[in-house]
Short mmCIF file of C-alpha atoms in Angstrom, two decimals:
data_model
loop_
_atom_site.label_atom_id
_atom_site.label_comp_id
_atom_site.label_asym_id
_atom_site.label_seq_id
_atom_site.Cartn_x
_atom_site.Cartn_y
_atom_site.Cartn_z
CA MET A 13 -0.20 -0.23 0.14
CA VAL A 14 1.16 3.46 -0.91
CA ASP A 15 1.55 6.26 1.73
CA LYS A 16 0.06 9.09 0.99
CA PRO A 17 0.45 12.75 2.02
CA VAL A 18 -2.46 13.96 4.09
CA ILE A 19 -4.09 17.28 3.80
CA ARG A 20 -5.38 18.89 7.21
CA ILE A 21 -7.93 22.00 6.78
CA PHE A 22 -8.39 23.77 10.09
CA GLY A 23 -11.38 26.23 9.64
CA LYS A 24 -14.80 27.36 11.47
CA THR A 25 -18.48 26.79 10.37
CA ALA A 26 -20.75 29.58 10.11
CA GLN A 27 -22.36 28.77 13.67
CA GLY A 28 -18.65 28.86 14.94
CA GLU A 29 -18.06 25.43 15.70
CA THR A 30 -13.85 24.44 15.03
CA VAL A 31 -13.93 21.86 11.96
CA CYS A 32 -10.63 19.73 10.96
CA ALA A 33 -10.56 18.08 7.39
CA PHE A 34 -8.43 15.32 6.19
CA TYR A 35 -7.89 15.08 2.61
CA GLU A 36 -5.29 11.88 1.21
CA GLY A 37 -6.87 12.78 -3.00
CA PHE A 38 -3.95 14.72 -3.43
CA GLN A 39 -0.34 13.94 -4.30
CA PRO A 40 2.84 16.35 -4.86
CA TYR A 41 4.10 16.61 -8.19
CA PHE A 42 6.33 19.07 -10.59
CA TYR A 43 7.08 19.61 -14.51
CA VAL A 44 10.51 18.64 -15.95
CA GLU A 45 11.60 19.13 -19.69
CA GLY A 46 14.91 17.08 -20.88
CA ASP A 47 15.77 13.85 -20.00
CA VAL A 48 13.94 12.33 -17.13
CA ARG A 49 15.48 8.79 -16.96
CA VAL A 50 17.08 9.36 -13.53
CA LEU A 51 14.13 8.97 -12.33
CA GLN A 52 13.03 5.65 -13.81
CA LYS A 53 14.21 3.73 -11.40
CA GLU A 54 13.51 5.90 -8.41
CA PRO A 55 11.09 4.65 -5.52
CA GLU A 56 9.64 8.31 -4.78
CA VAL A 57 8.34 8.38 -8.14
CA ILE A 58 4.43 7.10 -8.73
CA GLU A 59 3.87 8.30 -12.21
CA ILE A 60 5.56 10.37 -15.21
CA LYS A 61 4.17 11.25 -17.97
CA GLU A 62 4.12 13.95 -21.19
CA VAL A 63 1.93 16.94 -20.74
CA GLU A 64 2.04 20.22 -22.73
CA ARG A 65 2.69 23.17 -21.00
CA ASN A 66 2.91 27.02 -21.36
CA ILE A 67 6.16 28.41 -20.13
CA ILE A 68 6.52 31.76 -18.92
CA GLY A 69 8.20 33.88 -21.93
CA ASP A 70 7.55 31.56 -24.70
CA GLN A 71 3.54 31.96 -26.26
CA LYS A 72 3.61 27.97 -27.78
CA PRO A 73 3.09 25.27 -25.63
CA HIS A 74 5.74 22.62 -24.49
CA LYS A 75 6.13 19.56 -24.07
CA VAL A 76 7.33 18.33 -20.92
CA TYR A 77 6.97 15.75 -18.32
CA LYS A 78 4.50 15.68 -15.41
CA ILE A 79 6.59 14.06 -12.30
CA VAL A 80 3.88 12.47 -9.28
CA THR A 81 5.68 11.72 -6.70
CA LYS A 82 4.72 10.22 -2.93
CA ASN A 83 6.20 12.54 -0.73
CA PRO A 84 6.56 15.57 -0.98
CA ALA A 85 9.35 16.19 1.81
CA LYS A 86 11.57 14.34 -0.87
CA THR A 87 10.91 16.84 -4.18
CA PRO A 88 14.27 19.42 -3.15
CA GLU A 89 16.08 15.77 -3.30
CA LEU A 90 14.49 14.53 -6.94
CA ARG A 91 14.56 17.97 -8.23
CA GLN A 92 18.60 18.06 -7.69
CA LYS A 93 18.96 14.85 -9.30
CA LEU A 94 17.01 16.10 -12.20
CA ILE A 95 19.22 19.48 -12.33
CA SER A 96 22.57 17.58 -12.18
CA SER A 97 21.22 15.42 -15.19
CA GLY A 98 20.75 18.69 -17.26
CA ALA A 99 17.42 18.42 -17.19
CA LYS A 100 15.24 21.84 -16.36
CA VAL A 101 13.09 21.44 -13.74
CA TYR A 102 9.33 23.51 -13.08
CA GLU A 103 7.19 24.43 -10.01
CA ALA A 104 9.19 22.15 -7.78
CA ASP A 105 9.75 24.63 -5.23
CA ILE A 106 5.91 25.42 -4.97
CA LEU A 107 5.29 24.34 -1.46
CA PHE A 108 2.94 20.99 -1.39
CA LYS A 109 0.45 23.02 0.58
CA TYR A 110 0.28 25.95 -1.54
CA ARG A 111 0.29 23.54 -4.50
CA PHE A 112 -2.96 22.05 -3.05
CA MET A 113 -4.76 25.71 -2.63
CA SER A 114 -4.05 26.79 -6.18
CA ASP A 115 -4.81 23.64 -7.93
CA PHE A 116 -8.62 23.55 -5.38
CA GLY A 117 -8.81 27.25 -5.79
CA LEU A 118 -8.63 27.99 -1.93
CA ALA A 119 -7.80 31.26 -0.56
CA GLY A 120 -6.99 32.00 3.43
CA LEU A 121 -10.18 32.94 5.32
CA GLY A 122 -12.50 32.29 2.33
CA TRP A 123 -15.22 29.45 2.59
CA VAL A 124 -14.98 25.83 1.95
CA LYS A 125 -17.69 23.00 1.11
CA ILE A 126 -16.15 19.59 2.36
CA SER A 127 -18.07 16.14 1.60
CA GLY A 128 -17.25 13.50 3.82
CA ASN A 129 -17.66 10.92 6.87
CA ASN A 130 -17.01 12.36 10.28
CA THR A 131 -13.75 10.38 11.54
CA SER A 132 -12.45 9.94 15.03
CA THR A 133 -8.58 11.01 15.89
CA SER A 134 -7.04 12.45 19.27
CA THR A 135 -4.54 14.08 16.62
CA VAL A 136 -6.32 17.31 16.31
CA LEU A 137 -8.34 19.82 18.81
CA ALA A 138 -11.74 20.40 16.79
CA SER A 139 -16.02 19.90 17.10
CA LYS A 140 -15.62 18.18 13.88
CA LYS A 141 -13.67 15.87 12.48
CA ILE A 142 -13.93 15.02 8.41
CA LYS A 143 -12.81 12.50 6.22
CA ALA A 144 -13.12 14.63 3.30
CA ASP A 145 -13.82 12.97 -0.31
CA LYS A 146 -14.73 16.44 -1.90
CA ILE A 147 -13.52 19.80 -1.72
CA GLU A 148 -14.96 23.02 -3.17
CA ALA A 149 -14.44 26.76 -2.93
CA VAL A 150 -17.43 28.69 -2.04
CA GLN A 151 -17.93 32.60 -3.03
CA LYS A 152 -20.00 33.47 0.46
CA ASP A 153 -19.36 37.11 1.58
CA VAL A 154 -19.49 36.84 5.18
CA ASP A 155 -16.94 36.19 7.98
CA ALA A 156 -16.95 33.52 10.57
CA PRO A 157 -17.66 34.29 14.09
CA LEU A 158 -13.74 34.44 14.63
CA LYS A 159 -12.12 34.24 18.40
CA TYR A 160 -8.99 36.28 19.36
CA LEU A 161 -6.52 35.80 21.55
CA ALA A 162 -3.98 38.83 22.93
CA LEU A 163 -0.57 37.91 24.67
CA ASP A 164 2.06 39.78 26.23
CA ILE A 165 4.63 38.95 28.55
CA GLU A 166 7.03 40.90 30.84
CA CYS A 167 10.45 39.28 31.83
CA LEU A 168 13.20 39.87 34.61
CA SER A 169 17.04 40.69 32.62
CA SER A 170 19.36 39.13 35.96
CA ASP A 171 22.26 41.59 34.07
CA GLY A 172 19.75 45.02 33.36
CA GLY A 173 19.98 44.71 29.86
CA LEU A 174 17.95 42.46 27.21
CA PRO A 175 16.51 39.48 28.73
CA ASP A 176 17.71 36.74 27.61
CA PRO A 177 14.92 33.65 27.73
CA LYS A 178 17.92 31.06 27.89
CA LYS A 179 18.47 32.27 31.60
CA ASP A 180 16.12 34.73 32.39
CA PRO A 181 12.81 33.92 33.60
CA ILE A 182 9.17 35.26 32.52
CA ILE A 183 7.43 36.96 35.12
CA LEU A 184 3.65 38.27 33.71
CA ILE A 185 1.87 37.03 30.81
CA SER A 186 -0.88 39.23 30.02
CA LEU A 187 -4.01 37.72 28.13
CA ALA A 188 -7.26 39.59 26.69
CA PHE A 189 -9.83 37.52 24.91
CA SER A 190 -12.23 38.87 22.30
CA GLN A 191 -14.76 36.26 24.15
CA PRO A 192 -14.94 36.09 27.51
CA TYR A 193 -12.94 33.17 29.32
CA LYS A 194 -14.74 31.75 31.99
CA GLY A 195 -16.13 35.41 32.85
CA PHE A 196 -13.24 37.18 31.81
CA GLU A 197 -12.01 39.69 29.41
CA ASN A 198 -8.58 39.29 30.81
CA LEU A 199 -6.07 38.14 32.69
CA VAL A 200 -2.29 38.47 33.99
CA LEU A 201 -0.89 35.29 35.10
CA SER A 202 1.77 36.06 37.42
CA THR A 203 4.78 34.24 39.70
CA ARG A 204 4.10 36.75 42.33
CA SER A 205 0.91 36.15 44.31
CA ALA A 206 -1.42 39.61 44.78
CA ALA A 207 -4.75 41.16 43.74
CA GLY A 208 -5.38 41.00 40.31
CA VAL A 209 -3.65 38.21 39.07
CA LYS A 210 -4.05 34.87 38.63
CA ALA A 211 -0.89 33.30 40.73
CA PHE A 212 1.33 30.35 40.28
CA SER A 213 4.43 28.72 42.09
CA ASP A 214 6.64 29.13 39.70
CA GLU A 215 7.64 30.11 36.33
CA LYS A 216 6.88 26.28 34.51
CA GLU A 217 3.38 26.17 36.15
CA MET A 218 2.46 29.38 34.87
CA LEU A 219 3.61 28.56 31.57
CA GLU A 220 2.03 24.88 31.90
CA GLY A 221 -1.37 27.47 32.94
CA LEU A 222 -0.51 29.25 30.05
CA LEU A 223 -0.82 26.21 27.82
CA GLU A 224 -4.13 25.08 29.38
CA ILE A 225 -6.01 28.46 28.86
CA ILE A 226 -4.70 28.57 25.23
CA GLN A 227 -6.10 25.25 24.45
CA GLU A 228 -9.06 25.53 26.60
CA TYR A 229 -10.10 29.01 25.07
CA ASP A 230 -9.30 27.70 21.29
CA PRO A 231 -8.85 30.93 19.59
CA ASP A 232 -8.71 31.66 15.84
CA ILE A 233 -6.33 33.98 16.17
CA LEU A 234 -3.34 34.54 18.86
CA THR A 235 -2.15 38.43 18.44
CA GLY A 236 0.10 40.80 20.07
CA TYR A 237 2.34 43.78 19.17
CA ASN A 238 6.18 42.53 18.00
CA CYS A 239 4.38 39.19 19.16
CA ASN A 240 6.30 37.55 16.59
CA ASN A 241 9.78 39.06 17.05
CA PHE A 242 9.62 38.57 20.84
CA ASP A 243 6.66 37.09 22.56
CA PHE A 244 6.32 33.70 21.04
CA PRO A 245 10.03 33.14 20.70
CA TYR A 246 10.66 34.01 24.14
CA ILE A 247 7.94 31.55 25.18
CA VAL A 248 8.44 28.94 23.45
CA GLU A 249 12.26 29.43 24.63
CA ARG A 250 11.61 28.86 27.93
CA MET A 251 8.99 26.42 27.35
CA ARG A 252 12.28 24.08 25.99
CA GLN A 253 14.49 25.34 29.01
CA LEU A 254 11.87 24.20 31.70
CA GLY A 255 11.39 20.98 30.03
CA ILE A 256 7.89 21.73 28.57
CA LYS A 257 6.62 20.84 24.85
CA PRO A 258 5.35 24.00 23.12
CA ILE A 259 2.21 22.68 22.01
CA PHE A 260 -0.51 25.19 21.75
CA GLY A 261 -1.96 25.08 18.31
CA ARG A 262 -4.60 22.70 17.35
CA CYS A 263 -2.46 19.69 16.71
CA CYS A 264 -2.04 17.93 19.37
CA GLN A 265 1.30 16.41 18.29
CA LYS A 266 3.68 19.24 16.79
CA SER A 267 4.91 21.97 18.84
CA VAL A 268 5.20 25.11 18.01
CA THR A 269 8.30 26.37 15.53
CA THR A 270 10.01 29.84 15.14
CA THR A 271 12.66 30.48 12.01
CA LYS A 272 14.23 33.77 12.69
CA THR A 273 15.45 35.33 8.73
CA GLY A 274 17.88 38.11 9.17
CA THR A 275 15.94 40.38 11.93
CA LYS A 276 12.35 38.61 11.50
CA THR A 277 10.81 35.64 13.25
CA ARG A 278 7.83 33.70 11.38
CA VAL A 279 5.73 31.70 14.00
CA ASN A 280 3.96 28.45 13.09
CA ILE A 281 1.40 27.10 15.31
CA VAL A 282 -0.47 24.52 13.48
CA GLY A 283 -4.55 25.44 13.16
CA ARG A 284 -4.22 28.89 14.44
CA VAL A 285 -3.12 32.45 12.88
CA VAL A 286 -0.60 34.36 14.30
CA VAL A 287 -1.21 38.42 13.63
CA ASP A 288 1.79 40.77 14.69
CA SER A 289 -0.23 44.27 14.89
CA TYR A 290 3.52 45.91 15.34
CA GLU A 291 4.06 44.39 11.87
CA LEU A 292 0.75 45.61 10.10
CA ILE A 293 1.16 48.89 11.80
CA LYS A 294 4.96 49.33 10.48
CA LYS A 295 3.61 48.63 6.97
CA ASP A 296 0.42 50.02 6.41
CA PHE A 297 1.00 53.63 8.66
CA ALA A 298 3.47 56.25 8.21
CA LEU A 299 4.50 57.13 12.03
CA GLN A 300 6.99 58.96 13.50
CA ARG A 301 7.29 56.23 16.27
CA TYR A 302 5.95 52.40 16.46
CA SER A 303 6.14 51.37 20.25
CA LEU A 304 2.72 50.99 21.44
CA GLU A 305 2.89 54.17 23.92
CA PHE A 306 2.91 56.26 20.64
CA VAL A 307 0.61 54.31 18.32
CA ALA A 308 -1.92 53.78 20.96
CA PRO A 309 -3.05 57.46 20.65
CA LYS A 310 -2.60 57.66 17.23
CA LEU A 311 -4.72 55.11 16.62
CA ILE A 312 -7.43 54.04 18.78
CA GLY A 313 -7.26 57.12 21.03
CA LYS A 314 -6.35 55.37 23.76
CA GLU A 315 -2.91 56.45 25.99
CA LYS A 316 -0.52 53.81 27.70
CA VAL A 317 0.81 53.46 31.15
CA ALA A 318 4.73 54.15 30.28
CA VAL A 319 6.99 51.66 32.32
CA LYS A 320 10.61 51.68 31.28
CA PRO A 321 12.15 47.94 31.15
CA SER A 322 14.82 49.17 33.88
CA GLU A 323 12.16 50.11 36.17
CA ILE A 324 10.45 46.46 35.89
CA GLU A 325 12.83 44.68 38.67
CA LYS A 326 12.15 47.66 40.92
CA LEU A 327 8.40 47.34 40.13
CA TRP A 328 8.40 43.79 40.55
CA LYS A 329 10.25 43.66 43.73
CA GLY A 330 8.22 46.30 45.19
CA GLY A 331 5.61 46.91 47.45
CA GLU A 332 1.99 46.26 46.50
CA LYS A 333 1.14 49.62 44.87
CA SER A 334 4.77 49.03 43.21
CA PHE A 335 3.35 45.71 41.98
CA ALA A 336 -0.33 46.90 40.73
CA LYS A 337 1.40 49.93 38.13
CA LEU A 338 3.36 46.92 36.94
CA VAL A 339 0.28 45.02 36.03
CA SER A 340 -1.36 47.44 35.17
CA TYR A 341 0.96 47.90 32.71
CA ALA A 342 1.27 44.47 31.83
CA LYS A 343 -2.64 44.41 31.17
CA GLN A 344 -2.63 47.53 28.72
CA ASP A 345 -0.26 45.79 26.70
CA SER A 346 -2.55 42.60 25.51
CA VAL A 347 -5.95 44.59 25.68
CA LEU A 348 -4.53 47.24 23.48
CA ALA A 349 -2.95 45.09 20.98
CA LEU A 350 -6.21 43.53 20.79
CA GLU A 351 -7.65 46.54 20.35
#
């Protein structure tokens, strides 16, 4: 029996139910112009078929070979073999998931009609789990009722400089919910007991508490102000340091991944969308500065309590009034990010 790659589509119904559809009827493929004999005994190749396709820059169709394979992860290896043999390779660099979306006419935040049968699996978190037989895009000009969770963290630097996730702890986690979570519109998690916070015995317990809240609340969108470059990578590294698996997506088996390219970090959380409002605002608004203290009054007419990074330790270790100021500062970060 040939193993097939499985596409998972996470979404919501118009009634707000979470759905995960599994589709096995799609195989990876790409095109080759030239000699393909190097692939004739390749076990990863299912089919080699001659077809006609238009090539950019040339008006007439070309005869090329369509290479259908078993595993999309093996495509780069097959591509390199063909290039080394002198063949021209086309569309082998299109990611499998994007190839699938393109062929089926699907778009992010678009409606999809799925036909199939219910299936039972503990690998994903969803109200409905379907083994899909048929998938088609639907034109529908209405939004699904998405849930948003905004997040912000405060850390305690050990040397007074920028906090280092390999050694410096998270002391506060602020959360703001688009729909109340157990009656709360916002929460501040802390490793210090005080009024106005949900207290934990230590950082590990607090981070485990964060995972529990995310899975229980089950947001579609996770957001924050500069969360891609700071909050999420920092949380993931602290979890690694403390022996916690960073699984807070809708797949129960895949950890959150962070990939840094230059100065930017991409955060991938399966089944949830990460939206960094800082990146959107930098792209779409010409402002003098892009700190949250400057942006919030300009865009939503809300002032933010200013606390310098150098003040955090003093407020954290200070009396009840000092700590309350830090909690208020942290809470505003998530509430303003959500707004």
